CSV table of C-alpha atoms in Angstrom, one decimal:
chain,number,residue,atom,x,y,z
P,1,MET,CA,37.9,16.6,35.8
P,2,ASN,CA,36.9,13.3,34.3
P,3,HIS,CA,38.5,10.6,36.8
P,4,PHE,CA,40.0,7.8,34.5
P,5,SER,CA,40.8,5.0,36.1
P,6,TRP,CA,42.0,1.6,34.6
P,7,PHE,CA,39.2,-0.5,36.1
P,8,GLY,CA,37.0,1.4,34.9
P,9,TYR,CA,38.3,1.7,31.3
P,10,PHE,CA,38.6,-2.7,31.4
P,11,THR,CA,35.3,-3.5,33.3
P,12,HIS,CA,33.3,-0.5,30.7
P,13,ASP,CA,32.2,1.3,33.6
P,14,LEU,CA,31.4,-1.4,35.7
P,15,ILE,CA,33.3,-0.2,38.4
P,16,ASN,CA,33.0,3.4,38.0
P,17,HIS,CA,33.9,6.1,40.5
P,18,THR,CA,31.1,5.5,44.1
P,19,ASN,CA,32.7,2.0,43.6
P,20,VAL,CA,36.4,2.1,42.4
P,21,HIS,CA,38.0,2.7,45.8
P,22,VAL,CA,36.9,-0.7,47.2
P,23,VAL,CA,38.3,-2.1,44.6
P,24,SER,CA,42.2,-0.5,44.3
P,25,ALA,CA,41.4,-0.8,48.0
P,26,GLY,CA,41.1,-4.9,47.2
P,27,PHE,CA,43.8,-4.5,44.4
P,28,VAL,CA,46.4,-3.4,47.2
P,29,VAL,CA,45.8,-6.7,49.6
P,30,PHE,CA,45.9,-8.3,46.3
P,31,LEU,CA,49.2,-7.7,46.0
P,32,LEU,CA,50.2,-7.3,48.8
P,33,ILE,CA,50.0,-10.6,49.6
P,34,LEU,CA,52.0,-11.6,46.5
P,35,ALA,CA,54.6,-9.8,47.6
P,36,ILE,CA,54.5,-10.8,51.0
P,37,LEU,CA,54.3,-15.1,49.0
P,38,PHE,CA,57.1,-14.4,46.6
P,39,ALA,CA,59.3,-13.0,49.8
P,40,ASN,CA,58.5,-16.1,52.1
P,41,ARG,CA,58.9,-18.9,49.7
P,42,LYS,CA,62.7,-16.7,50.2
P,43,LEU,CA,62.1,-16.3,53.6
P,44,ARG,CA,62.2,-20.0,53.7
P,45,LYS,CA,64.9,-20.9,52.5
P,46,VAL,CA,67.1,-20.7,54.9
P,47,GLU,CA,66.8,-21.1,58.1
P,48,GLU,CA,68.4,-18.2,59.7
P,49,ARG,CA,69.4,-15.0,58.3
P,50,VAL,CA,72.1,-12.7,59.6
P,51,ILE,CA,73.6,-11.8,56.3
P,52,PRO,CA,71.8,-9.9,54.5
P,53,ASP,CA,70.8,-9.3,50.5
P,54,GLU,CA,73.9,-6.9,48.7
P,55,LYS,CA,71.1,-5.9,46.2
P,56,THR,CA,67.3,-4.6,46.4
P,57,THR,CA,65.6,-7.6,47.2
P,58,LEU,CA,62.1,-7.7,48.4
P,59,VAL,CA,63.3,-9.5,50.9
P,60,ASN,CA,65.7,-6.3,51.4
P,61,ILE,CA,62.2,-4.4,50.7
P,62,PHE,CA,60.4,-6.0,53.5
P,63,GLU,CA,63.4,-6.3,56.2
P,64,VAL,CA,64.2,-2.9,56.6
P,65,ALA,CA,60.3,-1.6,56.3
P,66,THR,CA,59.9,-4.0,59.2
P,67,GLU,CA,62.9,-3.1,61.1
P,68,SER,CA,62.0,0.5,60.2
P,69,LEU,CA,59.1,0.9,61.8
P,70,LEU,CA,59.7,-1.7,64.9
P,71,ARG,CA,62.8,0.7,65.9
P,72,LEU,CA,60.5,3.6,65.8
P,73,VAL,CA,57.4,1.5,67.9
P,74,GLU,CA,60.1,-0.2,70.2
P,75,GLY,CA,61.4,4.5,70.5
P,76,ILE,CA,57.7,5.1,72.0
P,77,MET,CA,56.1,2.2,73.6
P,78,GLY,CA,59.6,0.8,75.1
P,79,PRO,CA,60.6,-3.2,74.5
P,80,ASP,CA,56.6,-4.3,75.1
P,81,GLY,CA,55.4,-2.4,71.9
P,82,ARG,CA,56.6,-5.6,70.5
P,83,LYS,CA,52.5,-7.3,70.8
P,84,TYR,CA,50.9,-4.3,69.5
P,85,PHE,CA,53.6,-4.6,66.7
P,86,PRO,CA,51.6,-6.1,63.6
P,87,LEU,CA,48.4,-3.6,63.6
P,88,ILE,CA,51.2,0.0,63.2
P,89,GLY,CA,53.5,-2.2,60.4
P,90,GLY,CA,50.6,-3.4,58.8
P,91,ILE,CA,48.5,0.3,58.7
P,92,PHE,CA,51.4,1.8,57.5
P,93,ILE,CA,52.2,-0.1,54.6
P,94,TYR,CA,48.6,-0.8,52.8
P,95,ILE,CA,48.6,4.0,54.3
P,96,PHE,CA,51.8,3.9,52.4
P,97,LEU,CA,50.2,1.9,48.7
P,98,CYS,CA,47.1,3.4,49.1
P,99,ASN,CA,48.5,6.8,48.9
P,100,ILE,CA,51.6,5.3,45.8
P,101,MET,CA,48.3,4.3,43.5
P,102,GLY,CA,47.2,8.1,43.5
P,103,LEU,CA,50.3,9.0,41.9
P,104,ILE,CA,50.3,5.8,39.3
P,105,PRO,CA,48.4,7.4,35.9
P,106,GLY,CA,45.4,5.5,35.1
P,107,PHE,CA,44.2,4.0,39.4
P,108,LEU,CA,42.8,6.1,41.9
P,109,PRO,CA,43.9,6.0,45.1
P,110,PRO,CA,41.8,4.6,47.8
P,111,THR,CA,42.1,6.9,50.8
P,112,ASP,CA,40.9,9.5,48.0
P,113,ASN,CA,37.3,8.6,49.8
P,114,ILE,CA,36.2,8.4,53.7
P,115,ASN,CA,35.2,5.1,54.0
P,116,THR,CA,38.3,3.6,53.4
P,117,ASN,CA,40.4,5.9,56.1
P,118,LEU,CA,37.0,6.0,58.4
P,119,ALA,CA,37.3,1.7,57.5
P,120,ILE,CA,41.2,1.7,59.3
P,121,SER,CA,40.6,5.5,61.7
P,122,LEU,CA,37.9,2.8,63.0
P,123,THR,CA,40.0,-0.5,63.7
P,124,VAL,CA,42.6,1.7,65.3
P,125,PHE,CA,39.9,3.0,67.6
P,126,VAL,CA,38.0,-0.2,68.8
P,127,TYR,CA,41.7,-1.5,69.0
P,128,TYR,CA,43.2,1.0,71.5
P,129,ASN,CA,39.8,1.2,73.6
P,130,ALA,CA,40.3,-3.1,73.8
P,131,MET,CA,44.0,-3.1,74.4
P,132,GLY,CA,43.7,-0.5,77.4
P,133,ILE,CA,40.4,-2.4,78.6
P,134,ARG,CA,43.3,-5.8,78.1
P,135,ALA,CA,45.1,-3.8,80.3
P,136,HIS,CA,43.7,-2.2,82.7
P,137,GLY,CA,40.8,-4.0,83.2
P,138,LEU,CA,37.5,-2.8,82.3
P,139,VAL,CA,36.5,-1.1,85.5
P,140,ARG,CA,40.1,1.2,86.1
P,141,TYR,CA,40.2,1.8,82.5
P,142,LEU,CA,36.8,3.9,82.5
P,143,ARG,CA,38.3,5.6,86.1
P,144,HIS,CA,40.8,6.6,83.6
P,145,PHE,CA,38.6,8.9,81.4
P,146,MET,CA,37.9,10.5,84.8
P,147,GLY,CA,41.0,12.7,85.1
P,148,PRO,CA,42.6,13.3,87.8
P,149,ILE,CA,40.9,14.6,90.6
P,150,LEU,CA,38.1,13.1,91.4
P,151,TRP,CA,35.4,15.8,91.8
P,152,LEU,CA,36.0,16.6,88.1
P,153,GLY,CA,35.4,13.9,87.0
P,154,PRO,CA,31.5,14.4,85.4
P,155,LEU,CA,33.2,16.9,83.6
P,156,VAL,CA,36.6,15.7,83.4
P,157,ALA,CA,34.7,12.8,81.2
P,158,VAL,CA,33.0,14.4,78.9
P,159,ILE,CA,35.8,16.5,77.4
P,160,GLU,CA,38.0,13.1,76.8
P,161,LEU,CA,35.2,11.5,75.5
P,162,ILE,CA,34.5,13.9,73.1
P,163,GLY,CA,38.3,14.2,72.4
P,164,HIS,CA,38.1,10.3,72.0
P,165,CYS,CA,36.0,9.8,69.7
P,166,VAL,CA,37.1,12.6,67.2
P,167,ARG,CA,40.7,10.6,66.9
P,168,PRO,CA,39.4,8.8,64.5
P,169,VAL,CA,37.1,11.5,62.7
P,170,SER,CA,40.6,13.4,62.6
P,171,LEU,CA,43.0,10.4,61.7
P,172,SER,CA,40.3,9.9,58.5
P,173,LEU,CA,39.4,13.2,57.3
P,174,ARG,CA,43.6,14.1,58.2
P,175,LEU,CA,43.6,11.6,55.0
P,176,PHE,CA,40.9,11.7,53.3
P,177,GLY,CA,41.8,16.1,52.4
P,178,ASN,CA,46.2,15.7,51.8
P,179,ILE,CA,45.4,13.0,49.5
P,180,THR,CA,42.2,14.3,47.7
P,181,GLY,CA,44.0,18.0,47.9
P,182,ASP,CA,47.7,16.6,46.9
P,183,HIS,CA,45.6,14.4,44.3
P,184,LEU,CA,43.6,17.9,42.9
P,185,VAL,CA,46.6,19.9,42.8
P,186,LEU,CA,48.7,17.2,41.0
P,187,GLY,CA,45.8,17.0,38.1
P,188,ILE,CA,45.1,21.0,37.5
P,189,PHE,CA,48.9,21.2,37.6
P,190,THR,CA,49.0,18.7,34.8
P,191,ASP,CA,46.0,20.8,33.5
P,192,LEU,CA,48.2,23.8,33.0
P,193,VAL,CA,51.8,22.7,32.3
P,194,PRO,CA,51.9,19.1,31.1
P,195,VAL,CA,55.7,18.7,30.7
P,196,LEU,CA,58.0,19.4,33.6
P,197,VAL,CA,55.4,20.4,36.4
P,198,PRO,CA,53.6,17.2,36.6
P,199,VAL,CA,57.4,15.8,38.3
P,200,ILE,CA,57.4,18.0,41.4
P,201,PHE,CA,53.9,18.0,42.1
P,202,LEU,CA,54.8,13.5,41.5
P,203,ALA,CA,57.7,13.6,44.0
P,204,LEU,CA,55.8,16.0,46.4
P,205,GLY,CA,52.9,13.7,46.0
P,206,LEU,CA,55.3,10.6,47.4
P,207,PHE,CA,56.3,13.2,50.5
P,208,VAL,CA,53.4,13.8,51.1
P,209,SER,CA,52.2,10.0,50.8
P,210,PHE,CA,54.1,8.7,53.4
P,211,ILE,CA,54.7,11.4,55.9
P,212,GLN,CA,50.5,11.2,56.2
P,213,ALA,CA,51.2,7.0,56.8
P,214,PHE,CA,54.1,8.2,58.8
P,215,VAL,CA,51.3,10.2,60.2
P,216,PHE,CA,48.8,7.3,61.4
P,217,SER,CA,50.9,5.0,62.0
P,218,LEU,CA,52.7,7.8,65.1
P,219,LEU,CA,49.8,8.9,66.4
P,220,THR,CA,47.9,5.1,66.5
P,221,ILE,CA,51.1,4.0,68.9
P,222,ILE,CA,50.9,7.6,70.6
P,223,TYR,CA,47.2,6.6,71.0
P,224,ILE,CA,48.2,2.5,71.8
P,225,SER,CA,50.3,3.2,74.1
P,226,LEU,CA,48.5,6.3,76.0
P,227,ALA,CA,46.1,3.6,76.8
P,228,THR,CA,47.8,1.4,78.0
P,229,ALA,CA,50.7,3.2,79.6
P,230,HIS,CA,51.1,2.1,83.0
P,231,GLU,CA,51.3,4.8,86.1
P,232,HIS,CA,53.0,2.6,89.1
P,233,GLU,CA,53.3,5.5,91.3
P,234,GLU,CA,50.6,8.8,92.1
P,235,PRO,CA,52.2,12.1,91.6
P,236,ALA,CA,52.5,13.8,95.0
P,237,GLY,CA,48.9,16.2,95.2
D,1,MET,CA,46.1,-27.6,57.2
D,2,LYS,CA,46.1,-24.3,59.8
D,3,LYS,CA,47.9,-22.6,57.7
D,4,PHE,CA,46.8,-23.1,54.3
D,5,THR,CA,43.0,-22.6,56.0
D,6,LEU,CA,44.5,-18.8,57.3
D,7,TRP,CA,46.1,-18.3,53.7
D,8,PHE,CA,43.1,-19.4,51.4
D,9,SER,CA,40.3,-17.7,54.1
D,10,THR,CA,42.7,-14.3,54.2
D,11,ILE,CA,42.8,-14.1,49.8
D,12,PHE,CA,39.8,-15.5,49.6
D,13,SER,CA,37.5,-12.4,51.7
D,14,SER,CA,40.5,-9.8,50.4
D,15,LEU,CA,39.2,-10.8,46.7
D,16,PHE,CA,35.6,-11.1,47.6
D,17,VAL,CA,35.5,-7.7,49.3
D,18,ALA,CA,36.4,-6.4,46.2
D,19,ALA,CA,33.9,-8.3,44.1
D,20,MET,CA,30.8,-7.4,46.3
D,21,ALA,CA,31.7,-3.8,45.8
D,22,PHE,CA,29.7,-4.8,42.5
D,23,ALA,CA,26.4,-5.6,44.9
D,24,GLN,CA,26.8,-1.5,45.7
D,25,GLU,CA,24.2,0.9,44.9
D,26,HIS,CA,24.6,4.3,45.4
D,27,GLY,CA,22.6,7.2,45.2
D,28,ALA,CA,22.8,9.7,42.5
D,29,GLU,CA,23.4,13.2,44.2
D,30,ALA,CA,20.9,16.3,44.0
D,31,ALA,CA,21.6,17.9,41.6
D,32,GLY,CA,22.6,21.8,44.0
D,33,GLY,CA,20.5,24.0,41.1
D,34,SER,CA,17.7,24.7,43.2
D,35,LEU,CA,19.3,26.8,45.4
D,36,ASP,CA,19.2,30.8,45.7
D,37,GLY,CA,21.6,32.7,44.8
D,38,ASN,CA,22.2,34.5,47.3
D,39,THR,CA,23.5,30.9,49.5
D,40,LYS,CA,25.2,30.8,46.4
D,41,ALA,CA,27.2,34.1,47.1
D,42,ALA,CA,27.7,33.0,50.3
D,43,LEU,CA,28.8,29.5,49.4
D,44,ALA,CA,31.5,30.7,47.4
D,45,ILE,CA,32.8,33.9,49.6
D,46,ALA,CA,32.9,31.1,52.2
D,47,SER,CA,34.3,28.1,50.7
D,48,GLY,CA,37.1,30.4,50.0
D,49,LEU,CA,37.5,32.9,53.1
D,50,ALA,CA,37.7,28.9,55.4
D,51,ILE,CA,40.8,28.0,53.3
D,52,ALA,CA,42.9,31.4,53.0
D,53,ILE,CA,42.9,32.3,56.7
D,54,ALA,CA,43.2,28.3,57.5
D,55,ALA,CA,46.2,28.8,55.2
D,56,PHE,CA,47.4,31.9,57.0
D,57,GLY,CA,46.9,30.6,60.2
D,58,GLY,CA,48.8,27.2,59.4
D,59,ALA,CA,51.9,29.3,57.3
D,60,LEU,CA,52.5,31.4,60.7
D,61,GLY,CA,52.3,28.0,63.2
D,62,GLN,CA,54.8,26.6,60.6
D,63,GLY,CA,56.9,28.8,60.9
D,64,ARG,CA,57.6,28.7,64.2
D,65,ALA,CA,58.1,24.9,64.2
D,66,ALA,CA,60.2,25.1,60.8
D,67,PHE,CA,62.2,28.1,63.2
D,68,ALA,CA,62.8,26.3,66.4
D,69,ALA,CA,64.1,23.2,64.3
D,70,LEU,CA,66.5,25.0,62.3
D,71,GLU,CA,67.8,27.3,65.1
D,72,GLY,CA,68.0,23.7,67.0
D,73,ILE,CA,70.1,22.5,64.0
D,74,ALA,CA,72.6,25.6,64.2
D,75,ARG,CA,73.1,25.6,67.3
D,76,ASN,CA,73.7,22.0,66.9
D,77,PRO,CA,74.3,20.0,63.2
D,78,GLY,CA,74.8,17.1,65.6
D,79,ALA,CA,71.7,16.7,66.5
D,80,ALA,CA,70.2,17.5,62.9
D,81,GLY,CA,68.9,13.7,61.9
D,82,LYS,CA,67.7,13.9,65.9
D,83,VAL,CA,65.2,17.2,64.9
D,84,GLN,CA,64.6,16.6,62.1
D,85,THR,CA,62.2,14.4,63.0
D,86,PRO,CA,60.2,15.9,65.2
D,87,MET,CA,60.0,18.6,63.1
D,88,ILE,CA,58.2,16.6,60.2
D,89,ILE,CA,55.8,15.2,62.3
D,90,ALA,CA,54.9,19.0,64.4
D,91,LEU,CA,54.8,20.0,60.7
D,92,ALA,CA,52.3,17.4,59.5
D,93,LEU,CA,50.1,17.9,62.4
D,94,ILE,CA,50.3,21.3,62.7
D,95,GLU,CA,48.9,20.7,58.7
D,96,SER,CA,46.0,18.6,59.6
D,97,LEU,CA,44.3,22.0,61.1
D,98,VAL,CA,44.7,23.4,57.8
D,99,ILE,CA,43.5,20.4,56.1
D,100,TYR,CA,40.5,20.2,57.6
D,101,SER,CA,39.6,23.6,57.0
D,102,LEU,CA,40.4,22.5,53.2
D,103,VAL,CA,37.6,19.6,54.0
D,104,ILE,CA,35.1,22.0,54.9
D,105,ALA,CA,36.2,24.6,51.6
D,106,PHE,CA,34.9,21.4,49.6
D,107,LEU,CA,32.6,20.6,51.1
D,108,LEU,CA,31.2,24.1,50.4
D,109,GLN,CA,31.8,24.5,47.4
D,110,GLY,CA,30.1,21.0,47.0
D,111,LYS,CA,27.3,22.7,47.0
D,112,ILE,CA,27.1,25.7,45.2
């Protein structure tokens, strides 16, 4: 099936299927920055916003998203999860918008391509290791890889290392497979029955987009909390 | 001045990344027409079986997760909201294993 995209149409195939994911991702970031600028202008006028707006405004949407994400982060990590919140919130909104782009006709989701997903996953990987080293110090953080029993250390370290290195791969593959499969299914069923059935698959696509962004950010939170967990007491043997 | 620099560099770099996409060259994908007929048959059977077995196992696992969640809601309808979120997370994580197998099936099918 041909992948038509508005970017390719307007630039006469200068943006083809090899680089459309970069342009789409840049487009999502551009839209987000525009939205943030508009919302920020509104927020600057009032010093303290105690009463939210009545209707659904842009500021309201941002407030709802920020509040629910913050509740999620603090529910899992406790109150000092706040300092990790900017990355997690940004990841969620970015992945959600990237996935949603696949539902609009003529746009391809940038998360369709493993490169976009690997970019986010590797960022998360570097970030949680860096946060773990910052919380524990380098030697103690590496000591965690050896596991609880010292003489089984090397074996456990190998298993843990493999598990850790698989994490960004699994994060990106999960996102890639879900979004590609969803896009493919939508395309196939639209070719089969163009009339009413695509509505069901568009709704499924919306659901899957949200769930995948949610699962990605949830796993990010869990990895960060595992890396920075402070055990205050050793369990009695 | 510092804020302006921050905003400007953010917007500029995000647009710059999109413009850099034009500079990328990707090599043409090799045509798969040079494979043996038997190899093609094996690849086709493998990719079909991969997703079939994965979907079977995934459906069993997700069925058990949904069963446990629904039973919990049936016993305690007030806790429906608290049960639903972990159920969705469990379903997504089980489904991710099926998705790994789907990716392998795509890879195999692309080589035919």
